[in-house]
Every structure is written in structure tokens, then in C-alpha cells.
Coordinates of C-alpha atoms and ligand atoms in Angstrom, one line a residue:
M200 CA 5.1 10.6 30.4
T201 CA 8.9 10.8 31.0
D202 CA 11.4 9.6 28.9
S203 CA 12.3 6.3 31.0
E204 CA 8.2 5.6 31.4
I205 CA 8.0 5.9 27.5
I206 CA 11.0 3.3 27.2
S207 CA 9.9 0.9 29.9
D208 CA 6.2 0.9 28.5
W209 CA 7.7 -0.5 25.1
A210 CA 10.9 -2.1 25.9
G211 CA 9.4 -5.4 26.8
Q212 CA 7.1 -5.4 23.7
P213 CA 8.2 -7.0 20.4
A214 CA 9.0 -4.7 17.7
P215 CA 9.7 -1.7 20.1
L216 CA 11.7 0.8 18.1
L217 CA 8.9 2.6 16.1
G218 CA 6.7 2.7 19.1
I219 CA 9.0 4.5 21.1
L220 CA 10.0 7.0 18.5
H221 CA 6.1 7.5 17.7
A222 CA 5.5 8.2 21.6
F223 CA 8.3 10.7 21.8
H224 CA 7.1 12.2 18.5
D225 CA 3.5 12.6 19.8
R226 CA 4.8 14.0 23.1
D227 CA 7.4 16.6 22.1
G228 CA 5.8 17.2 18.6
A229 CA 9.2 16.4 17.0
L230 CA 12.0 13.9 17.7
T231 CA 14.7 15.8 19.9
D232 CA 18.3 14.7 20.0
D233 CA 17.7 13.8 23.6
A234 CA 14.8 11.3 22.7
I235 CA 16.9 9.9 20.0
R236 CA 20.1 9.4 22.4
A237 CA 17.6 7.9 25.1
T238 CA 16.2 5.5 22.6
S239 CA 19.8 4.5 21.3
L240 CA 20.9 3.6 24.7
A241 CA 17.9 1.6 25.7
L242 CA 17.6 -0.5 22.4
R243 CA 21.6 -0.6 22.0
I244 CA 21.2 0.8 18.5
P245 CA 24.3 3.0 17.5
L246 CA 23.4 6.6 17.4
S247 CA 24.5 7.1 14.0
D248 CA 22.3 4.2 12.7
L249 CA 19.4 5.6 14.6
Y250 CA 19.9 9.0 13.0
G251 CA 20.1 7.4 9.5
T252 CA 16.8 5.5 10.2
V253 CA 14.8 8.3 12.0
T254 CA 15.6 10.6 8.8
F255 CA 14.6 7.9 6.3
Y256 CA 10.8 8.4 7.4
H257 CA 9.0 11.4 6.0
H258 CA 6.6 11.7 9.0
L259 CA 9.4 11.7 11.8
S260 CA 10.0 15.5 12.2
R261 CA 12.9 17.0 13.5
G262 CA 13.9 20.6 13.6
E263 CA 11.7 23.2 12.1
V264 CA 9.4 20.7 10.7
T265 CA 7.2 19.4 13.5
R266 CA 4.7 16.7 13.8
D267 CA 1.9 19.3 13.2
T268 CA 3.4 21.0 10.0
P269 CA 0.7 20.5 7.4
R270 CA 1.6 18.1 4.7
V271 CA -0.3 18.6 1.7
C272 CA -0.7 15.5 -1.0
V273 CA 0.9 16.3 -4.1
G274 CA 0.2 12.9 -5.8
P275 CA -0.8 12.5 -9.5
V276 CA -4.5 12.8 -8.6
C277 CA -4.4 15.8 -6.1
R278 CA -2.3 17.7 -8.5
Q279 CA -5.2 17.5 -10.9
R280 CA -7.2 19.0 -8.0
G281 CA -4.9 21.9 -7.6
S282 CA -3.1 20.7 -4.7
E283 CA -0.1 23.0 -5.3
R284 CA -2.4 25.9 -4.9
L285 CA -3.4 24.5 -1.6
L286 CA 0.3 24.0 -0.5
E287 CA 1.1 27.7 -1.5
G288 CA -2.0 28.9 0.5
L289 CA -0.6 27.0 3.7
S290 CA 3.0 28.2 2.9
D291 CA 2.7 30.8 6.0
E292 CA 2.2 27.6 8.1
G293 CA 5.4 26.1 6.6
A294 CA 3.3 23.4 4.8
I295 CA 5.5 21.0 2.9
P296 CA 4.6 18.5 0.1
M297 CA 3.5 14.9 0.8
A298 CA 3.5 11.8 -1.6
C299 CA -0.1 10.2 -2.0
P300 CA -1.5 9.4 1.4
G301 CA -4.2 6.9 -0.1
R302 CA -7.2 9.1 -0.2
C303 CA -7.5 9.6 -4.2
D304 CA -11.5 9.2 -3.8
D305 CA -11.8 12.4 -1.6
P306 CA -10.8 15.9 -2.0
V307 CA -7.2 17.0 -1.3
P308 CA -5.9 15.7 2.3
V309 CA -3.8 17.5 4.5
I310 CA -2.1 15.8 7.4
R311 CA -1.2 17.6 10.7
G312 CA 0.1 14.8 13.0
D313 CA -2.8 12.6 13.8
R314 CA -5.3 14.8 12.2
V315 CA -6.3 14.4 8.5
E316 CA -8.0 17.2 7.0
I317 CA -10.1 16.9 3.9
V318 CA -10.2 20.4 2.6
A319 CA -13.2 21.0 0.3
D320 CA -15.3 24.0 -0.4
G321 CA -13.5 25.9 2.4
A322 CA -14.6 23.3 5.1
S323 CA -12.3 21.1 6.7
H324 CA -13.0 17.7 8.4
D325 CA -11.7 14.0 8.5
R326 CA -13.9 11.1 7.6
A327 CA -13.9 7.4 7.2
S328 CA -13.2 6.2 3.6
P329 CA -16.0 6.1 1.5
L330 CA -17.9 3.1 1.3
P331 CA -17.4 1.3 -2.0
P332 CA -19.8 2.1 -4.8
V333 CA -22.3 -0.8 -5.6
N334 CA -21.7 -1.9 -9.1
P335 CA -24.5 -1.2 -11.6
V336 CA -25.0 -4.5 -12.9
G337 CA -25.6 -6.2 -9.5
R338 CA -22.5 -8.5 -9.9
E339 CA -22.0 -10.8 -6.9
E340 CA -19.2 -9.6 -4.7
C341 CA -16.9 -11.4 -2.2
I342 CA -14.6 -9.3 0.1
F343 CA -17.4 -6.3 -0.4
A344 CA -20.2 -8.6 -0.1
D345 CA -21.2 -7.6 3.5
I346 CA -19.0 -4.3 4.1
R347 CA -22.0 -2.0 3.7
A348 CA -23.9 -3.8 6.7
P349 CA -24.6 -1.3 9.4
R350 CA -22.0 -1.2 12.1
R351 CA -19.9 -3.9 10.4
F352 CA -16.8 -2.5 11.9
T353 CA -18.1 -3.6 15.6
L354 CA -18.1 -7.2 16.8
D355 CA -21.9 -7.3 17.0
G356 CA -22.1 -6.0 13.5
Y357 CA -19.5 -8.4 12.1
K358 CA -21.2 -11.4 13.6
K359 CA -24.6 -10.6 12.4
T360 CA -23.4 -10.9 8.7
G361 CA -21.5 -14.3 9.3
G362 CA -18.4 -12.9 11.1
Y363 CA -16.0 -15.5 12.5
E364 CA -18.1 -18.4 10.7
G365 CA -14.8 -18.7 8.6
L366 CA -12.7 -19.1 11.7
K367 CA -15.0 -21.8 13.4
K368 CA -14.8 -23.6 10.1
A369 CA -11.0 -23.4 9.9
I370 CA -10.9 -24.8 13.6
E371 CA -13.1 -27.9 12.4
M372 CA -11.1 -28.2 9.1
G373 CA -7.7 -28.3 10.3
P374 CA -4.5 -26.8 8.7
E375 CA -4.1 -29.0 5.7
A376 CA -7.6 -28.6 4.7
V377 CA -7.5 -24.9 4.9
I378 CA -4.4 -24.8 2.8
H379 CA -6.3 -27.1 0.2
E380 CA -9.2 -25.0 0.2
L381 CA -7.3 -21.8 -0.6
T382 CA -5.1 -23.4 -3.2
E383 CA -8.4 -24.6 -5.0
A384 CA -9.7 -21.3 -4.7
S385 CA -6.6 -20.0 -6.6
L386 CA -6.2 -17.2 -3.9
A387 CA -3.2 -15.1 -4.9
G388 CA -1.6 -12.2 -3.0
R389 CA -3.4 -8.9 -3.7
G390 CA -0.6 -7.0 -2.7
G391 CA 0.9 -6.7 -6.1
A392 CA 3.2 -9.8 -6.4
G393 CA 0.3 -12.3 -6.6
F394 CA 2.1 -15.1 -5.1
P395 CA -0.3 -18.1 -4.3
T396 CA -1.5 -17.7 -0.8
G397 CA -1.9 -21.7 0.1
R398 CA 1.9 -22.0 -1.0
K399 CA 3.2 -19.2 1.3
W400 CA 1.3 -20.6 4.1
Q401 CA 2.3 -24.3 3.4
A402 CA 5.8 -23.2 3.5
V403 CA 5.7 -21.5 6.8
K404 CA 3.8 -24.1 8.3
G405 CA 6.6 -26.7 6.9
A406 CA 9.2 -24.6 8.6
A407 CA 11.1 -25.9 11.5
E408 CA 12.0 -22.8 13.5
E409 CA 9.7 -21.1 16.2
P410 CA 8.0 -18.8 17.0
K411 CA 6.3 -18.0 13.7
S412 CA 4.5 -14.9 12.8
I413 CA 1.8 -13.5 10.6
V414 CA 2.6 -10.0 9.4
C415 CA -0.1 -8.1 8.0
N416 CA 1.0 -5.4 5.3
A417 CA -1.1 -2.4 5.8
D418 CA 1.4 0.0 4.4
E419 CA -0.5 0.7 1.3
G420 CA 1.8 3.4 -0.1
E421 CA 1.5 2.8 -3.6
P422 CA 0.0 6.1 -5.1
G423 CA -3.6 5.6 -6.6
C424 CA -4.2 2.6 -4.2
F425 CA -6.8 3.0 -1.4
Q426 CA -8.5 -0.4 -1.3
D427 CA -6.8 -1.5 2.0
R428 CA -8.1 1.7 3.7
V429 CA -11.7 0.9 3.0
I430 CA -11.1 -2.7 4.6
L431 CA -9.4 -1.2 7.5
D432 CA -12.1 1.7 8.1
H433 CA -15.1 -0.4 7.6
D434 CA -14.3 -4.2 8.0
P435 CA -11.5 -4.6 10.6
H436 CA -12.8 -8.0 12.0
A437 CA -12.5 -9.4 8.5
L438 CA -8.9 -8.6 8.7
I439 CA -8.3 -9.9 12.4
E440 CA -10.4 -13.1 11.2
G441 CA -8.2 -13.7 8.4
M442 CA -4.9 -13.3 10.5
V443 CA -6.1 -15.6 13.3
I444 CA -7.0 -18.3 10.3
A445 CA -3.4 -17.6 8.9
G446 CA -2.1 -18.3 12.3
L447 CA -4.0 -21.4 13.2
T448 CA -3.0 -22.8 9.6
T449 CA 0.7 -22.0 9.7
G450 CA 1.3 -22.6 13.6
A451 CA 2.1 -18.8 14.2
R452 CA 0.9 -17.5 17.6
R453 CA 1.9 -13.6 17.0
G454 CA 0.5 -11.4 14.7
F455 CA 1.6 -7.9 13.6
I456 CA -0.3 -5.2 11.6
Y457 CA 2.2 -2.8 10.0
L458 CA -0.1 0.2 9.2
R459 CA 0.9 3.2 7.4
Y460 CA 1.4 6.4 9.2
E461 CA -1.3 8.4 7.0
Y462 CA -4.0 6.2 8.4
P463 CA -4.6 7.3 12.0
R464 CA -8.6 6.6 11.9
A465 CA -7.8 3.1 10.7
R466 CA -5.5 2.7 13.9
D467 CA -8.3 3.8 16.1
V468 CA -10.9 1.4 14.6
L469 CA -8.3 -1.3 14.5
S470 CA -7.5 -0.8 18.2
A471 CA -11.1 -1.0 19.1
A472 CA -11.7 -4.1 17.1
I473 CA -8.7 -5.9 18.4
R474 CA -10.0 -5.0 22.0
Q475 CA -13.6 -6.4 21.3
A476 CA -11.9 -9.5 19.6
E477 CA -9.8 -9.9 22.9
D478 CA -12.8 -9.5 25.2
A479 CA -14.7 -12.0 23.2
G480 CA -12.1 -14.7 23.4
V481 CA -11.4 -14.6 19.6
L482 CA -7.8 -13.4 20.3
G483 CA -5.9 -14.5 23.2
D484 CA -4.7 -17.7 24.9
H485 CA -7.7 -19.8 23.7
V486 CA -9.0 -18.8 20.4
L487 CA -12.9 -19.6 20.3
G488 CA -12.1 -21.9 23.5
S489 CA -9.7 -24.2 21.7
D490 CA -6.0 -24.7 22.8
Y491 CA -4.8 -22.3 20.1
A492 CA -3.1 -19.1 21.2
F493 CA -3.0 -15.9 19.0
K494 CA -2.2 -12.4 19.7
I495 CA -2.1 -9.1 17.4
H496 CA 0.1 -6.0 17.7
V497 CA -0.3 -3.1 15.7
G498 CA 2.7 -1.1 14.5
R499 CA 2.8 2.3 13.0
G500 CA 4.9 3.2 10.0
G501 CA 6.5 6.4 9.8
G502 CA 5.9 7.4 6.0
A503 CA 8.0 5.5 3.4
Y504 CA 6.8 4.1 0.3
I505 CA 9.5 1.4 0.3
G506 CA 8.3 0.3 3.8
G507 CA 5.5 -1.6 1.8
E508 CA 8.1 -3.9 0.3
G509 CA 7.7 -7.1 2.3
T510 CA 11.2 -7.5 3.4
S511 CA 11.7 -3.7 4.0
L512 CA 8.6 -3.8 6.2
L513 CA 10.2 -6.7 8.3
N514 CA 13.4 -4.6 8.8
S515 CA 11.2 -1.7 9.7
L516 CA 9.1 -3.8 12.4
E517 CA 12.3 -5.2 13.8
G518 CA 13.7 -1.6 14.3
K519 CA 16.4 -1.7 11.6
H520 CA 16.9 0.7 8.8
P521 CA 14.1 -0.2 6.3
Y522 CA 16.2 -1.5 3.3
P523 CA 14.7 -4.4 1.6
R524 CA 16.5 -7.6 2.0
N525 CA 18.3 -9.6 -0.4
R526 CA 16.5 -12.9 -1.2
P527 CA 16.8 -15.8 -0.6
P528 CA 16.4 -16.5 2.1
Y529 CA 12.6 -15.7 1.7
P530 CA 10.5 -14.6 4.8
V531 CA 8.5 -17.9 5.1
T532 CA 11.7 -19.3 6.5
N533 CA 13.7 -16.2 7.7
G534 CA 11.1 -13.3 8.3
F535 CA 10.4 -11.5 11.4
E536 CA 13.4 -11.8 13.8
D537 CA 14.8 -14.3 11.1
L538 CA 12.1 -16.8 11.9
P539 CA 9.4 -18.2 9.8
T540 CA 7.0 -15.6 8.7
A541 CA 4.0 -15.1 6.3
V542 CA 3.9 -11.5 5.0
N543 CA 0.3 -10.9 3.4
N544 CA -1.5 -8.0 2.3
V545 CA -4.7 -6.6 4.0
E546 CA -7.0 -7.6 1.1
T547 CA -5.5 -11.2 0.8
L548 CA -6.2 -11.7 4.5
A549 CA -9.6 -10.3 4.7
V550 CA -11.0 -12.3 1.9
V551 CA -9.8 -15.6 3.5
P552 CA -12.7 -15.9 5.9
Q553 CA -15.2 -15.4 2.9
I554 CA -13.6 -18.1 0.9
L555 CA -13.9 -20.7 3.8
R556 CA -17.4 -19.8 4.4
R557 CA -18.6 -20.1 0.9
G558 CA -16.2 -22.6 -0.6
A559 CA -13.1 -22.6 -3.0
A560 CA -15.6 -23.4 -6.0
W561 CA -17.7 -20.3 -5.3
H562 CA -14.8 -18.0 -5.2
V563 CA -13.3 -19.4 -8.6
G564 CA -16.7 -19.0 -10.1
L565 CA -16.7 -15.2 -9.4
G566 CA -14.2 -14.6 -12.1
L567 CA -14.8 -14.2 -15.9
G568 CA -13.7 -16.6 -18.4
D569 CA -10.5 -18.7 -17.1
N570 CA -9.9 -16.4 -14.4
A571 CA -10.7 -17.0 -10.9
G572 CA -12.1 -14.7 -8.2
T573 CA -12.4 -10.9 -7.6
K574 CA -9.9 -8.0 -7.1
V575 CA -10.6 -4.6 -5.5
V576 CA -9.6 -2.0 -8.1
S577 CA -9.2 1.5 -6.8
V578 CA -10.3 4.2 -9.4
S579 CA -9.6 7.8 -9.2
G580 CA -8.7 10.8 -11.3
D581 CA -10.8 12.2 -14.1
I582 CA -13.5 10.0 -13.5
R583 CA -17.2 10.7 -12.6
H584 CA -17.5 8.1 -9.7
P585 CA -14.1 7.3 -8.1
G586 CA -14.2 4.6 -5.6
N587 CA -13.2 1.2 -5.0
Y588 CA -14.7 -1.3 -7.1
E589 CA -14.9 -5.1 -6.4
I590 CA -14.5 -6.6 -10.0
P591 CA -14.5 -10.2 -11.4
V592 CA -11.0 -10.8 -12.7
G593 CA -11.1 -10.5 -16.5
L594 CA -13.5 -7.6 -16.5
P595 CA -12.8 -5.4 -19.6
L596 CA -11.1 -2.2 -18.3
R597 CA -13.5 -0.2 -20.6
T598 CA -16.4 -1.6 -18.7
L599 CA -15.1 -0.6 -15.4
L600 CA -14.2 2.6 -16.5
D601 CA -17.2 3.7 -18.5
E602 CA -20.1 1.7 -17.1
W603 CA -19.3 1.2 -13.5
A604 CA -17.3 4.3 -12.9
G605 CA -19.2 6.4 -15.3
G606 CA -16.4 7.6 -17.7
A607 CA -14.6 10.8 -18.0
P608 CA -16.4 14.0 -16.8
D609 CA -18.6 15.9 -19.3
G610 CA -16.9 16.9 -22.6
H611 CA -13.9 14.8 -22.1
S612 CA -12.6 11.4 -23.0
I613 CA -9.9 9.2 -21.3
Q614 CA -6.7 9.7 -22.7
A615 CA -4.7 7.2 -20.4
V616 CA -4.5 5.4 -17.1
T617 CA -1.9 4.3 -14.9
M618 CA -1.9 0.7 -13.7
A619 CA -0.8 -0.9 -10.5
G620 CA -1.0 2.6 -8.9
V621 CA 1.7 4.0 -10.8
S622 CA 4.2 0.9 -10.9
G623 CA 2.5 -0.6 -13.7
G624 CA 3.0 2.1 -16.2
F625 CA 0.6 3.9 -18.4
L626 CA -2.1 2.4 -20.9
S627 CA -3.8 4.4 -23.5
G628 CA -5.4 4.2 -27.0
E629 CA -6.4 0.7 -28.3
D630 CA -4.6 -0.8 -25.0
L631 CA -7.4 0.3 -23.0
D632 CA -9.3 -2.6 -24.7
V633 CA -7.6 -4.9 -22.1
T634 CA -9.1 -7.3 -19.7
L635 CA -8.3 -6.8 -16.1
D636 CA -6.2 -9.9 -15.3
E637 CA -2.5 -10.1 -15.0
P638 CA -1.4 -12.0 -18.0
S639 CA -3.7 -9.6 -20.4
V640 CA -2.3 -6.5 -18.6
R641 CA 1.3 -7.9 -18.9
E642 CA 0.8 -8.6 -22.7
K643 CA 0.5 -4.9 -23.1
G644 CA 3.6 -4.2 -21.4
A645 CA 2.0 -2.9 -18.2
L646 CA 1.3 -4.5 -14.6
L647 CA -2.1 -4.9 -12.9
G648 CA -0.3 -5.4 -9.4
A649 CA -2.2 -3.9 -6.7
A650 CA -4.9 -2.6 -9.0
G651 CA -4.8 1.3 -8.6
I652 CA -6.1 2.8 -11.7
M653 CA -5.5 6.7 -12.1
V654 CA -7.5 8.1 -15.0
F655 CA -6.3 11.1 -17.2
D656 CA -8.4 13.0 -19.6
D657 CA -7.8 14.6 -22.9
S658 CA -6.9 17.9 -21.3
R659 CA -3.9 16.4 -19.3
D660 CA -0.2 16.9 -20.0
M661 CA 1.0 13.4 -19.9
V662 CA 4.9 14.4 -20.0
D663 CA 4.2 16.5 -16.7
V664 CA 2.2 13.4 -15.3
A665 CA 5.1 11.2 -15.8
R666 CA 7.5 13.9 -14.4
S667 CA 5.8 13.8 -11.1
V668 CA 5.5 10.1 -10.9
M669 CA 9.3 9.9 -11.6
H670 CA 10.0 12.4 -9.1
F671 CA 8.1 10.2 -6.6
F672 CA 10.2 7.0 -7.4
S673 CA 13.4 9.0 -7.2
E674 CA 12.4 10.4 -3.7
E675 CA 11.2 7.0 -2.6
S676 CA 14.2 4.9 -3.8
C677 CA 15.8 3.7 -0.5
G678 CA 19.1 4.2 -2.2
K679 CA 20.6 0.6 -1.5
C680 CA 21.2 -0.1 -5.0
F681 CA 22.7 2.7 -7.1
P682 CA 21.1 1.5 -10.5
C683 CA 17.8 2.4 -9.1
R684 CA 18.9 5.5 -6.9
I685 CA 20.8 7.0 -9.8
G686 CA 18.5 5.7 -12.6
T687 CA 15.2 6.9 -10.9
R688 CA 16.8 10.4 -10.4
R689 CA 18.3 10.6 -14.0
M690 CA 14.8 9.5 -15.6
Y691 CA 13.1 12.3 -13.4
E692 CA 15.8 15.0 -14.7
R693 CA 15.1 13.8 -18.4
L694 CA 11.4 14.3 -17.9
E695 CA 12.0 17.6 -16.1
G696 CA 14.0 18.6 -19.4
G697 CA 17.1 21.1 -19.3
Q698 CA 19.6 18.2 -19.1
G699 CA 20.6 15.1 -20.8
P700 CA 20.7 14.7 -24.8
S701 CA 18.7 17.0 -26.8
E702 CA 18.5 14.5 -29.9
I703 CA 15.5 12.3 -29.6
K704 CA 17.4 9.1 -30.8
E705 CA 20.2 9.6 -28.2
W706 CA 17.7 10.4 -25.4
R707 CA 15.5 7.3 -26.2
A708 CA 18.8 5.2 -26.3
E709 CA 19.9 6.6 -23.0
I710 CA 16.5 5.9 -21.3
E711 CA 16.7 2.1 -22.9
D712 CA 20.2 1.6 -21.4
M713 CA 19.2 2.8 -18.1
A714 CA 15.8 0.9 -18.0
F715 CA 17.6 -2.4 -18.9
T716 CA 20.3 -2.0 -16.3
M717 CA 17.6 -0.8 -13.7
R718 CA 15.5 -4.0 -14.6
A719 CA 18.5 -6.4 -14.4
T720 CA 20.1 -5.3 -11.4
S721 CA 17.8 -3.5 -8.9
A722 CA 17.0 -5.6 -5.8
C723 CA 13.4 -4.8 -5.4
G724 CA 10.3 -4.1 -7.3
L725 CA 10.7 -0.4 -7.0
G726 CA 13.7 -0.1 -9.3
Q727 CA 12.8 -3.0 -11.6
A728 CA 9.1 -1.3 -12.3
A729 CA 10.1 2.3 -12.4
P730 CA 11.3 2.4 -16.0
L731 CA 7.6 1.5 -17.1
I732 CA 6.3 5.2 -16.5
I733 CA 8.8 6.8 -18.7
E734 CA 8.8 3.9 -21.3
S735 CA 5.0 3.8 -21.9
L736 CA 4.8 7.4 -22.1
D737 CA 7.3 7.3 -25.0
R738 CA 5.3 4.2 -26.5
Y739 CA 1.8 6.1 -26.3
F740 CA 3.0 9.7 -26.7
P741 CA 6.0 9.8 -28.8
D742 CA 5.2 13.2 -30.3
A743 CA 4.9 14.7 -26.9
V744 CA 8.1 13.4 -26.0
E745 CA 9.8 14.5 -29.0
Q746 CA 8.8 18.1 -28.3
H747 CA 9.8 18.1 -24.8
V748 CA 13.2 16.6 -25.7
M749 CA 13.7 19.3 -28.4
K750 CA 13.3 22.0 -25.7
T751 CA 16.4 20.6 -24.1
P752 CA 19.3 23.0 -24.9
S753 CA 22.2 21.2 -26.9
Ligands
LIG52 C1 8.0 -0.9 -3.6 C2 7.2 -2.0 -3.3 C3 6.1 -1.5 -2.5 C4 5.1 -2.3 -2.0 N1 4.0 -1.8 -1.2 C5 3.2 -2.8 -0.8 C6 1.9 -2.4 0.0 O1 2.0 -1.1 0.3 N2 1.1 -3.2 0.6 C7 1.2 -4.6 0.2 O2 0.4 -5.4 0.7 N3 2.3 -4.9 -0.6 C8 3.2 -4.2 -1.2 N4 4.4 -4.6 -1.8 C9 4.4 -6.1 -2.2 C10 4.9 -6.9 -1.0 O3 6.2 -6.7 -1.0 C11 4.5 -8.2 -0.7 O4 4.4 -9.0 -2.0 C12 3.0 -8.4 -0.3 O5 2.8 -7.6 0.9 C13 2.9 -10.0 0.2 O6 1.4 -10.2 0.5 P1 0.4 -10.8 -0.7 O7 1.0 -12.1 -0.9 O8 -0.8 -11.3 0.4 O9 0.1 -10.0 -1.7 C14 5.3 -3.9 -2.4 C15 6.2 -4.2 -3.1 C16 7.3 -3.3 -3.5 C17 8.4 -3.6 -4.4
LIG53 S1 15.5 -1.3 -6.0 FE1 15.5 0.6 -5.2 S2 14.0 0.8 -3.7 FE2 14.6 -1.3 -4.0 S3 16.4 -2.0 -2.9 FE3 17.3 -1.2 -4.7 S4 17.4 1.1 -4.1 FE4 16.0 0.3 -2.7

């Protein structure tokens, strides 16, 4: 395709910037100066702004690094599996390190452009996300209830297991009743912040401006989280159905799925599912024969953890630099193109059809004790059976780790876990006796959030684990607010060693001061949550921290 064909292909579409950049990137193997100049002219984005945006995304290549340069995951779990040796082994191909691409239940992944290679036993291949393991006690599931059915990813397979019945019901019920049902079901956002979905949709429905949008957050950049990927790979119609119901309920007629760059297979699966849904009249001008219209566009991210933060994602989708926005105003009134928008996570949207089919009371009853519903938890690291487990909210962490996921490998015990991927800090010792619900986890000083749990056995050096996590935060801080930009860097340097106070008392006072400032003044959750890793490291492993600090030259 010529430059002008690429641009005219995209220019009339909503949210064209990333589409154009990806088209040039795919065609040329990197983003050339000519391509950037052509894009700048076509979209009237100042050249300097566009360079700033392009260089922000890890997977948009320029210069010597190309689209096909191998990227090797060096996330906490892959490091346990020797990814740094693999990186070294690929050095003659110019391999570079990459943050966690959401495959912690598989051997170390290497990404080359659209190819994801899983390198195991000398063999190299890509594969769909492993299906979720069935829990050993036969506990009833909600979102995973039908995901293992044959060919569930096709329209026919989906319909055979109750697919699109929730949408039919939503059309009969009408928007107010849908919102009431979700509120009664206590559905809270599964992307990390836990905001009640019924309230979010009510706010978008009540907002005056048009057109409204539904934006699905499929960026899943949190290390140790891979639950959205299994839904995208195996149950794309559940997500589509949830989005159409969200549109019908809020009055939105356009939907966007912002998919992380590192999930090329999911993009193919989603595109095929969207085409099937269009052909079957589930999407289009008359959804299931009604007067209601809804369309879905898929946008591909460029590789930036902060792009998963809801307002950063909106800026990215709009073709702006992906800084998080200051709030208020909130996306429900001022979201995509400054118009009312519901930003929801993949799991949140995909669970909605099941709730409408089976009812709010059924969903509430799935939880344990006073807790409602279920949550998919990604478990990885030093554990016999890694994978995505749909747990009743309120399940004891130890039950999940020891009885469902098989416990630590032979001869080892669990030393610590991370919570909320890495954003929730560590839990260790007696605090592993916690139940998996947000209030209980918070009581221990951690966060459940998006529910990624990485396990570290007693052979692991926890200071080193914390160091690699802090390195991730310092690399991924978008830099908009300096307490986060500088604080994450300083914390990483303190864990790296060789800099900062060599007296433990002063070291701790400095960390406390930085953590306080970051929490109080950071504009988004990254800077607010990042200190938890270093604070919880010191809480559970004070001796190891003291020894580490003593090595610092005075
Ligand atoms: C640094 C950061 C990264 C985030 N990454 C994601 C993500 O990858 N996926 C996601 O759904 N939510 C992510 N979130 C949460 C979103 O901002 C937002 O709360 C969520 O998408 C709303 O959907 P929900 O209400 O359905 O959970 C992130 C938040 C922060 C602060
Ligand atoms: S807290 Fe950090 S990641 Fe968030 S906006 Fe500020 S600098 Fe960016």
C-alpha cells in the first residue's frame, strides 16, 4: 500500500492515529521519518508531539530496533524461568527486554512483530491461552461456566451454550431494569478499581451529550494478570454481547476495544467474532431486529502499561499522548472525544450476559460469606498448577494456592506472593491467611485489584524480586507528575543498591517520605500504588532489607 492509501484507509474512521501508525509499522518494519511526517500532515498533529507519542510506545520501533526484533519477557515470573539467559542467547539477533506480555501461565514468550513465540524445550510455537483449570471442589462458576464448551469462540458454539440470550433479555427488560439488575448483583469493575458497574452505566445513560461510547479496556498490562486474555482467546462473543448490552443500556451506539499490542492472536479471534456478529445482525444498524444500532471498532495499543489506565487509554485512542487525565471531569460525562463514555474492563463486560441470563440473586449467591459473586484470579510463578481460577469472592488465599493450584513445587514452601499483579505489594507469613476480598486484603496493607497473584517460594531473593518490580514501575511511569517519575526511579535505585543512605534508619525514613509524597500527589494509581512493593518488602523481610542497605557504601 502507498502512504496515501494507508492514510485514506484510516482517515475517515474514528480514532485513526494508532491504526495509521500500525499500518506503516507493519508495512515498513519500523516507523520511518517519512511515515511520521505523512501522518503528522494528514492528521494535523504537530511533528514534535507525534515524535513524543510514537517514542512513548515500546512496540513502535524506530531506527535499529525493528518490528521483528525479538523482545523477551523479563517480568518477575519469566525471570524465575531464566528469561535473562534466553535474552542473552538471542543477543546476536539484537534481542531486547520486554515487560510482562500477559503469558505467565506459559513458558517464556518472545514477541517478533505479530508473532509470539513460546520457547520451550527448544521448540518454538504460538498458542491460544491455556483454558482455565477446573477447580477441584466443583465450585460453581459464572464467567467460566461455558468457556470450555467446544468451539465456544464461534457464533454457533457460543449460541449452543446460551450465547446472546442475555442480550435478548436486556432488550425485553429495558435500560433501567438492566441497571437495577447489575446493581442488585453487586457487580463491581474487575479492572482494579472496583467501581460499581450499574452506577457507571447510569451516569452515562443520564449524561446529555451525544454520541456516547462504550470503551472496552483490553490493555491488560499489569504483570501477572492474564485473565482478560483467556476470555479474549476463547470467549470473544461474551465480550461482544456485554458491550452491546452496555450500549443498549447507556444509549451508546459505538464501541471500541482497546487491545494490547502483545495479544495478536486475540485480535484475529476478535475480528472474526465481530464479523460473525455483524453477519448475524447482532451488531449493525438493527441489533437483533430492533431499532437499536451498535458498532464495534478494534484499536491496537502500542505497548505502554499506563495505556491501561482508563483516561490514558482514552487519550491514546484519540491519538493524543497517552498521559492520564486529571479528574474531574470523569469519563462518564467527558470521555472519548470529551463525550459520555463507559470505560469497562474485559471481564466486567463479559460477565454481564451471564448475570442477565441467570439473575442477580444467583450471582450474589456465588460469593462466600457477605461477599457477592466471583473473580477470576491469575496465579503464576512457583506454583504447581498456574492458570486462571474463577474463585468465589471471599475464598481463603491458602485454599486457592494449596488446594486449587497445587501449592509450591516439591521440596519448597511459599515465601511470599504479589497482589493485584504487582500493584498491590507483597503478602507473606501469617498474612497469607487472608480471604480474597478487597476489604480483607486492604486490612493487610495490600490490594486485590485486578487479582494477579505471583508466587515466590523459599528459594527466591525477595529484594531482587522487588528491585525488578520497581524497575518496571520506574520505566512505565509516564512522567507527567514528578513525584511518581522521580519517586519510582529513586526507589528502584535504593533497591539496586550503591546509592542513598547506608544507615537503615535513614534509608527507611527516606522511603517513608517518598512513599507519603507519591501517595498524596500522584495523579493516577501507578504512582499511588508503586510504594507498596518496597514498603511491604521491608515489612515482611526487614533483615534482608537491612543486609542489602549495609552493602551501600557510606
Ligand atoms: C496504571 C494503571 C493501569 C491500569 N491497567 C488496566 C488494564 O490493563 N485493564 C483494565 O481493565 N483496567 C486497568 N486499570 C484500571 C482502569 O483505569 C479502569 O478503572 C478500568 O478499566 C475500569 O473498568 P472496570 O470498572 O470495568 O474495572 C488500570 C489503572 C491504572 C492506574
Ligand atoms: S502517577 Fe505516574 S503514571 Fe500516573 S500520571 Fe503521574 S507520572 Fe504518570
